[in-house]
PDB file of C-alpha atoms in Angstrom:
ATOM      1  CA  UNK A 806      58.584-124.964 251.010  1.00  0.00           C
ATOM      2  CA  UNK A 807      56.430-123.742 248.163  1.00  0.00           C
ATOM      3  CA  UNK A 808      57.783-122.807 244.752  1.00  0.00           C
ATOM      4  CA  UNK A 809      56.743-122.040 241.188  1.00  0.00           C
ATOM      5  CA  UNK A 810      58.570-122.760 237.943  1.00  0.00           C
ATOM      6  CA  UNK A 811      57.885-121.014 234.657  1.00  0.00           C
ATOM      7  CA  UNK A 812      60.077-122.975 232.244  1.00  0.00           C
ATOM      8  CA  UNK A 813      59.944-120.473 229.379  1.00  0.00           C
ATOM      9  CA  UNK A 814      61.541-117.044 229.696  1.00  0.00           C
ATOM     10  CA  UNK A 815      59.856-115.926 226.479  1.00  0.00           C
ATOM     11  CA  UNK A 816      56.883-116.963 224.376  1.00  0.00           C
ATOM     12  CA  UNK A 817      56.360-115.565 220.892  1.00  0.00           C
ATOM     13  CA  UNK A 818      53.123-116.014 218.955  1.00  0.00           C
ATOM     14  CA  UNK A 819      51.372-114.433 215.997  1.00  0.00           C
ATOM     15  CA  UNK A 820      48.201-112.449 216.572  1.00  0.00           C
ATOM     16  CA  UNK A 821      45.149-114.679 216.304  1.00  0.00           C
ATOM     17  CA  UNK A 822      47.057-117.830 217.262  1.00  0.00           C
ATOM     18  CA  UNK A 823      46.589-119.684 220.564  1.00  0.00           C
ATOM     19  CA  UNK A 824      48.758-118.592 223.475  1.00  0.00           C
ATOM     20  CA  UNK A 825      50.008-120.887 226.249  1.00  0.00           C
ATOM     21  CA  UNK A 826      52.209-119.893 229.179  1.00  0.00           C
ATOM     22  CA  UNK A 827      53.421-122.789 231.303  1.00  0.00           C
ATOM     23  CA  UNK A 828      53.571-123.037 235.089  1.00  0.00           C
ATOM     24  CA  UNK A 829      54.348-125.867 237.488  1.00  0.00           C
ATOM     25  CA  UNK A 830      54.239-125.627 241.258  1.00  0.00           C
ATOM     26  CA  UNK A 831      55.341-127.360 244.433  1.00  0.00           C
ATOM     27  CA  UNK A 832      53.547-127.121 247.783  1.00  0.00           C
ATOM     28  CA  UNK A 833      53.209-129.329 250.816  1.00  0.00           C
ATOM     29  CA  UNK A 834      49.435-129.081 250.939  1.00  0.00           C
ATOM     30  CA  UNK A 835      46.671-128.097 248.554  1.00  0.00           C
ATOM     31  CA  UNK A 836      47.452-125.001 246.515  1.00  0.00           C
ATOM     32  CA  UNK A 837      45.801-121.752 245.744  1.00  0.00           C
ATOM     33  CA  UNK A 838      47.076-120.743 242.268  1.00  0.00           C
ATOM     34  CA  UNK A 839      47.100-117.360 240.559  1.00  0.00           C
ATOM     35  CA  UNK A 840      48.107-115.662 237.346  1.00  0.00           C
ATOM     36  CA  UNK A 841      49.124-112.012 237.211  1.00  0.00           C
ATOM     37  CA  UNK A 842      50.211-109.815 234.303  1.00  0.00           C
ATOM     38  CA  UNK A 843      52.644-106.901 234.476  1.00  0.00           C
ATOM     39  CA  UNK A 844      52.918-104.151 231.894  1.00  0.00           C
ATOM     40  CA  UNK A 845      56.056-101.947 231.733  1.00  0.00           C
ATOM     41  CA  UNK A 846      56.451 -99.658 234.746  1.00  0.00           C
ATOM     42  CA  UNK A 847      53.219-100.967 236.246  1.00  0.00           C
ATOM     43  CA  UNK A 848      52.258-103.141 239.173  1.00  0.00           C
ATOM     44  CA  UNK A 849      50.824-106.627 238.850  1.00  0.00           C
ATOM     45  CA  UNK A 850      47.297-107.043 237.548  1.00  0.00           C
ATOM     46  CA  UNK A 851      45.223-110.050 238.616  1.00  0.00           C
ATOM     47  CA  UNK A 852      44.031-112.343 235.793  1.00  0.00           C
ATOM     48  CA  UNK A 853      42.550-115.438 237.442  1.00  0.00           C
ATOM     49  CA  UNK A 854      42.765-117.859 240.336  1.00  0.00           C
ATOM     50  CA  UNK A 855      42.161-121.501 241.201  1.00  0.00           C
ATOM     51  CA  UNK A 856      40.902-122.153 244.700  1.00  0.00           C
ATOM     52  CA  UNK A 857      38.774-125.273 244.405  1.00  0.00           C
ATOM     53  CA  UNK A 858      36.177-126.829 242.115  1.00  0.00           C
ATOM     54  CA  UNK A 859      36.389-126.962 238.340  1.00  0.00           C
ATOM     55  CA  UNK A 860      39.881-127.511 237.012  1.00  0.00           C
ATOM     56  CA  UNK A 861      39.288-125.048 234.147  1.00  0.00           C
ATOM     57  CA  UNK A 862      39.243-121.489 235.416  1.00  0.00           C
ATOM     58  CA  UNK A 863      38.163-118.525 233.324  1.00  0.00           C
ATOM     59  CA  UNK A 864      39.500-115.056 233.999  1.00  0.00           C
ATOM     60  CA  UNK A 865      39.880-111.548 232.641  1.00  0.00           C
ATOM     61  CA  UNK A 866      40.486-110.565 228.989  1.00  0.00           C
ATOM     62  CA  UNK A 867      39.642-114.013 227.615  1.00  0.00           C
ATOM     63  CA  UNK A 868      42.331-115.867 229.554  1.00  0.00           C
ATOM     64  CA  UNK A 869      41.792-119.260 231.136  1.00  0.00           C
ATOM     65  CA  UNK A 870      43.929-121.744 233.016  1.00  0.00           C
ATOM     66  CA  UNK A 871      43.737-125.450 233.693  1.00  0.00           C
ATOM     67  CA  UNK A 872      44.652-126.937 237.050  1.00  0.00           C
ATOM     68  CA  UNK A 873      46.221-130.383 236.760  1.00  0.00           C
ATOM     69  CA  UNK A 874      46.902-131.909 240.165  1.00  0.00           C
ATOM     70  CA  UNK A 875      48.700-135.012 238.908  1.00  0.00           C
ATOM     71  CA  UNK A 876      51.126-132.917 236.861  1.00  0.00           C
ATOM     72  CA  UNK A 877      51.215-130.064 239.428  1.00  0.00           C
ATOM     73  CA  UNK A 878      50.638-127.624 236.593  1.00  0.00           C
ATOM     74  CA  UNK A 879      48.534-124.520 236.060  1.00  0.00           C
ATOM     75  CA  UNK A 880      49.088-123.413 232.459  1.00  0.00           C
ATOM     76  CA  UNK A 881      47.630-120.115 231.237  1.00  0.00           C
ATOM     77  CA  UNK A 882      45.874-120.134 227.873  1.00  0.00           C
ATOM     78  CA  UNK A 883      44.151-117.813 225.451  1.00  0.00           C
ATOM     79  CA  UNK A 884      42.518-119.167 222.284  1.00  0.00           C
ATOM     80  CA  UNK A 885      43.326-116.132 220.118  1.00  0.00           C
ATOM     81  CA  UNK A 886      46.148-113.796 221.162  1.00  0.00           C
ATOM     82  CA  UNK A 887      46.110-110.029 220.650  1.00  0.00           C
ATOM     83  CA  UNK A 888      49.061-107.676 220.222  1.00  0.00           C
ATOM     84  CA  UNK A 889      47.879-105.969 223.419  1.00  0.00           C
ATOM     85  CA  UNK A 890      48.500-109.244 225.328  1.00  0.00           C
ATOM     86  CA  UNK A 891      52.236-108.608 225.015  1.00  0.00           C
ATOM     87  CA  UNK A 892      53.444-108.309 228.622  1.00  0.00           C
ATOM     88  CA  UNK A 893      55.187-110.132 231.480  1.00  0.00           C
ATOM     89  CA  UNK A 894      53.156-112.943 233.041  1.00  0.00           C
ATOM     90  CA  UNK A 895      53.639-114.361 236.531  1.00  0.00           C
ATOM     91  CA  UNK A 896      52.291-117.534 238.051  1.00  0.00           C
ATOM     92  CA  UNK A 897      51.975-117.589 241.856  1.00  0.00           C
ATOM     93  CA  UNK A 898      51.099-120.178 244.476  1.00  0.00           C
ATOM     94  CA  UNK A 899      49.917-120.069 248.043  1.00  0.00           C
ATOM     95  CA  UNK A 900      50.079-123.148 250.225  1.00  0.00           C
ATOM     96  CA  UNK A 901      46.907-123.394 252.264  1.00  0.00           C
ATOM     97  CA  UNK A 902      48.945-124.664 255.213  1.00  0.00           C
ATOM     98  CA  UNK A 903      51.283-121.680 254.921  1.00  0.00           C
ATOM     99  CA  UNK A 904      48.490-119.278 254.743  1.00  0.00           C
ATOM    100  CA  UNK A 905      49.565-115.831 253.722  1.00  0.00           C
ATOM    101  CA  UNK A 906      52.666-115.839 251.560  1.00  0.00           C
ATOM    102  CA  UNK A 907      52.454-115.739 247.754  1.00  0.00           C
ATOM    103  CA  UNK A 908      55.391-117.309 245.924  1.00  0.00           C
ATOM    104  CA  UNK A 909      55.946-116.166 242.355  1.00  0.00           C
ATOM    105  CA  UNK A 910      57.687-117.673 239.377  1.00  0.00           C
ATOM    106  CA  UNK A 911      60.390-115.750 237.534  1.00  0.00           C
ATOM    107  CA  UNK A 912      57.946-114.646 234.865  1.00  0.00           C
ATOM    108  CA  UNK A 913      57.411-115.262 231.156  1.00  0.00           C
ATOM    109  CA  UNK A 914      57.609-112.463 228.615  1.00  0.00           C
ATOM    110  CA  UNK A 915      54.907-112.833 225.976  1.00  0.00           C
ATOM    111  CA  UNK A 916      55.316-111.117 222.625  1.00  0.00           C
ATOM    112  CA  UNK A 917      52.421-111.192 220.177  1.00  0.00           C
ATOM    113  CA  UNK A 918      53.392-110.058 216.686  1.00  0.00           C
ATOM    114  CA  UNK A 919      50.910-108.487 214.301  1.00  0.00           C
TER     115      UNK A 919
ATOM    116  CA  UNK B 676      37.145 -96.528 243.724  1.00  0.00           C
ATOM    117  CA  UNK B 677      40.881 -95.931 244.027  1.00  0.00           C
ATOM    118  CA  UNK B 678      43.017 -99.006 243.895  1.00  0.00           C
ATOM    119  CA  UNK B 679      46.211 -99.559 245.864  1.00  0.00           C
ATOM    120  CA  UNK B 680      48.348 -96.441 245.899  1.00  0.00           C
ATOM    121  CA  UNK B 681      52.035 -96.145 246.704  1.00  0.00           C
ATOM    122  CA  UNK B 682      54.377 -93.235 247.263  1.00  0.00           C
ATOM    123  CA  UNK B 683      56.805 -92.105 246.114  1.00  0.00           C
ATOM    124  CA  UNK B 684      56.951 -93.559 242.593  1.00  0.00           C
ATOM    125  CA  UNK B 685      60.712 -93.241 242.359  1.00  0.00           C
ATOM    126  CA  UNK B 686      63.443 -92.761 244.939  1.00  0.00           C
ATOM    127  CA  UNK B 687      67.223 -92.478 244.781  1.00  0.00           C
ATOM    128  CA  UNK B 688      69.299 -93.077 247.905  1.00  0.00           C
ATOM    129  CA  UNK B 689      72.936 -93.759 248.717  1.00  0.00           C
ATOM    130  CA  UNK B 690      74.376 -96.735 250.546  1.00  0.00           C
ATOM    131  CA  UNK B 691      73.871 -96.620 254.300  1.00  0.00           C
ATOM    132  CA  UNK B 692      70.859 -94.345 254.169  1.00  0.00           C
ATOM    133  CA  UNK B 693      67.377 -95.193 255.373  1.00  0.00           C
ATOM    134  CA  UNK B 694      64.163 -95.111 253.351  1.00  0.00           C
ATOM    135  CA  UNK B 695      60.419 -95.187 254.055  1.00  0.00           C
ATOM    136  CA  UNK B 696      57.898 -96.296 251.457  1.00  0.00           C
ATOM    137  CA  UNK B 697      54.164 -95.808 251.872  1.00  0.00           C
ATOM    138  CA  UNK B 698      51.079 -97.730 250.797  1.00  0.00           C
ATOM    139  CA  UNK B 699      47.339 -97.108 250.965  1.00  0.00           C
ATOM    140  CA  UNK B 700      45.255-100.240 250.435  1.00  0.00           C
ATOM    141  CA  UNK B 701      42.234-100.569 248.239  1.00  0.00           C
ATOM    142  CA  UNK B 702      39.010 -99.459 249.910  1.00  0.00           C
ATOM    143  CA  UNK B 703      37.594-102.255 252.072  1.00  0.00           C
ATOM    144  CA  UNK B 704      40.908-104.101 252.350  1.00  0.00           C
ATOM    145  CA  UNK B 705      42.498-104.594 255.747  1.00  0.00           C
ATOM    146  CA  UNK B 706      45.552-106.722 254.928  1.00  0.00           C
ATOM    147  CA  UNK B 707      48.739-105.345 253.379  1.00  0.00           C
ATOM    148  CA  UNK B 708      51.671-107.306 251.972  1.00  0.00           C
ATOM    149  CA  UNK B 709      55.007-106.018 250.715  1.00  0.00           C
ATOM    150  CA  UNK B 710      57.102-107.580 247.962  1.00  0.00           C
ATOM    151  CA  UNK B 711      60.512-106.837 246.472  1.00  0.00           C
ATOM    152  CA  UNK B 712      60.915-107.300 242.723  1.00  0.00           C
ATOM    153  CA  UNK B 713      64.506-107.175 241.521  1.00  0.00           C
ATOM    154  CA  UNK B 714      65.141-106.569 237.847  1.00  0.00           C
ATOM    155  CA  UNK B 715      64.272-109.617 235.772  1.00  0.00           C
ATOM    156  CA  UNK B 716      62.837-111.567 238.692  1.00  0.00           C
ATOM    157  CA  UNK B 717      59.483-112.351 240.207  1.00  0.00           C
ATOM    158  CA  UNK B 718      58.284-110.579 243.342  1.00  0.00           C
ATOM    159  CA  UNK B 719      59.684-111.861 246.641  1.00  0.00           C
ATOM    160  CA  UNK B 720      57.521-111.737 249.775  1.00  0.00           C
ATOM    161  CA  UNK B 721      58.861-109.434 252.493  1.00  0.00           C
ATOM    162  CA  UNK B 722      56.059-109.461 255.082  1.00  0.00           C
ATOM    163  CA  UNK B 723      52.341-109.090 255.631  1.00  0.00           C
ATOM    164  CA  UNK B 724      50.477-106.878 258.087  1.00  0.00           C
ATOM    165  CA  UNK B 725      47.036-107.480 259.537  1.00  0.00           C
ATOM    166  CA  UNK B 726      45.425-105.717 262.494  1.00  0.00           C
ATOM    167  CA  UNK B 727      48.566-103.586 262.871  1.00  0.00           C
ATOM    168  CA  UNK B 728      50.734-106.651 263.481  1.00  0.00           C
ATOM    169  CA  UNK B 729      53.281-108.412 261.296  1.00  0.00           C
ATOM    170  CA  UNK B 730      51.512-111.678 260.556  1.00  0.00           C
ATOM    171  CA  UNK B 731      54.151-113.400 258.447  1.00  0.00           C
ATOM    172  CA  UNK B 732      57.660-112.595 257.273  1.00  0.00           C
ATOM    173  CA  UNK B 733      59.732-113.772 254.335  1.00  0.00           C
ATOM    174  CA  UNK B 734      63.502-114.289 254.197  1.00  0.00           C
ATOM    175  CA  UNK B 735      64.546-110.680 254.604  1.00  0.00           C
ATOM    176  CA  UNK B 736      66.932-109.264 257.204  1.00  0.00           C
ATOM    177  CA  UNK B 737      65.858-107.150 260.146  1.00  0.00           C
ATOM    178  CA  UNK B 738      66.914-104.049 258.202  1.00  0.00           C
ATOM    179  CA  UNK B 739      63.480-104.394 256.617  1.00  0.00           C
ATOM    180  CA  UNK B 740      60.698-103.368 258.957  1.00  0.00           C
ATOM    181  CA  UNK B 741      57.162-102.184 258.622  1.00  0.00           C
ATOM    182  CA  UNK B 742      54.142-100.726 260.234  1.00  0.00           C
ATOM    183  CA  UNK B 743      50.408-100.745 259.716  1.00  0.00           C
ATOM    184  CA  UNK B 744      48.225 -97.896 260.887  1.00  0.00           C
ATOM    185  CA  UNK B 745      44.631 -98.018 262.204  1.00  0.00           C
ATOM    186  CA  UNK B 746      43.351 -96.888 258.778  1.00  0.00           C
ATOM    187  CA  UNK B 747      45.100 -99.984 257.291  1.00  0.00           C
ATOM    188  CA  UNK B 748      47.735 -97.983 255.422  1.00  0.00           C
ATOM    189  CA  UNK B 749      51.271 -99.251 255.759  1.00  0.00           C
ATOM    190  CA  UNK B 750      54.914 -98.250 255.639  1.00  0.00           C
ATOM    191  CA  UNK B 751      57.991-100.214 254.675  1.00  0.00           C
ATOM    192  CA  UNK B 752      61.269 -99.056 256.212  1.00  0.00           C
ATOM    193  CA  UNK B 753      64.692-100.167 255.055  1.00  0.00           C
ATOM    194  CA  UNK B 754      67.762 -99.232 257.102  1.00  0.00           C
ATOM    195  CA  UNK B 755      71.440 -99.256 256.145  1.00  0.00           C
ATOM    196  CA  UNK B 756      70.684 -99.476 252.428  1.00  0.00           C
ATOM    197  CA  UNK B 757      72.814-101.746 250.263  1.00  0.00           C
ATOM    198  CA  UNK B 758      73.301-101.638 246.502  1.00  0.00           C
ATOM    199  CA  UNK B 759      71.378-104.920 246.352  1.00  0.00           C
ATOM    200  CA  UNK B 760      68.279-103.266 247.791  1.00  0.00           C
ATOM    201  CA  UNK B 761      67.718-101.548 244.444  1.00  0.00           C
ATOM    202  CA  UNK B 762      64.395-102.917 243.213  1.00  0.00           C
ATOM    203  CA  UNK B 763      60.726-102.266 242.604  1.00  0.00           C
ATOM    204  CA  UNK B 764      58.850-102.472 245.899  1.00  0.00           C
ATOM    205  CA  UNK B 765      55.280-103.586 245.523  1.00  0.00           C
ATOM    206  CA  UNK B 766      52.476-103.242 248.014  1.00  0.00           C
ATOM    207  CA  UNK B 767      49.456-105.526 247.777  1.00  0.00           C
ATOM    208  CA  UNK B 768      46.186-105.437 249.683  1.00  0.00           C
ATOM    209  CA  UNK B 769      43.416-107.951 250.223  1.00  0.00           C
ATOM    210  CA  UNK B 770      40.244-108.146 252.261  1.00  0.00           C
ATOM    211  CA  UNK B 771      39.629-110.590 255.068  1.00  0.00           C
ATOM    212  CA  UNK B 772      36.821-112.884 254.056  1.00  0.00           C
ATOM    213  CA  UNK B 773      34.409-114.087 256.710  1.00  0.00           C
ATOM    214  CA  UNK B 774      33.696-117.156 254.591  1.00  0.00           C
ATOM    215  CA  UNK B 775      37.333-118.168 254.730  1.00  0.00           C
ATOM    216  CA  UNK B 776      37.713-118.199 250.961  1.00  0.00           C
ATOM    217  CA  UNK B 777      41.046-116.725 250.069  1.00  0.00           C
ATOM    218  CA  UNK B 778      40.902-113.479 248.181  1.00  0.00           C
ATOM    219  CA  UNK B 779      43.440-112.446 245.592  1.00  0.00           C
ATOM    220  CA  UNK B 780      45.885-109.671 246.353  1.00  0.00           C
ATOM    221  CA  UNK B 781      45.596-106.375 244.490  1.00  0.00           C
ATOM    222  CA  UNK B 782      48.899-104.707 243.710  1.00  0.00           C
ATOM    223  CA  UNK B 783      49.908-101.076 243.588  1.00  0.00           C
ATOM    224  CA  UNK B 784      52.137 -99.604 240.874  1.00  0.00           C
ATOM    225  CA  UNK B 785      55.228 -99.905 243.032  1.00  0.00           C
ATOM    226  CA  UNK B 786      58.064 -97.672 244.188  1.00  0.00           C
ATOM    227  CA  UNK B 787      61.268 -97.887 242.196  1.00  0.00           C
ATOM    228  CA  UNK B 788      64.196 -97.611 244.648  1.00  0.00           C
ATOM    229  CA  UNK B 789      67.694 -97.008 243.327  1.00  0.00           C
ATOM    230  CA  UNK B 790      70.610 -97.249 245.745  1.00  0.00           C
ATOM    231  CA  UNK B 791      73.860 -95.624 244.576  1.00  0.00           C
TER     232      UNK B 791
END
């Protein structure tokens, strides 16, 4: 069975400081990994994905994530956070052997203070 | 280009009733997935439709059923509603890639279902 853990319910940072949102995963095969962001009363918005290749993936709005196979992690990062980055962030995994289902973590609420 | 659209945006039903939610995928997308997002939780996979067939199903009872039409739009039906069915229901679409590279799913804004 595939699963995702986001160990922090909330992350608080000051504007201009680095932002990190943690994610670890468990799959039986090789993973496809995703980050989505959700603003209040909105659907999920795609940020970035890891399929294969370089472990450092760059995505929308200055976000990036690093795939670490040995630690089964896929942490989301942004070098300089903005107040507008305040939202709910979800990590998701798809097991290539279990081809279609996305499994999501419980989410991490990011608050960036001015 | 319109993204994924869902209707209605909000719905209030009482226990035991039935509900139908609708989804139109993003242009060029032929695969539709449905997710349930309870308050304070991540989305949970209900099922996925491709070529008008249910291709995969999550751990949801048979009260949850769906349909995909030839134009790729989809419906989610829930029978015998329970209080616990109150949630945000998200539809996501994705294209089938001939290269086999997996494409990300694009989500609609969701339908907020409240069961009283």
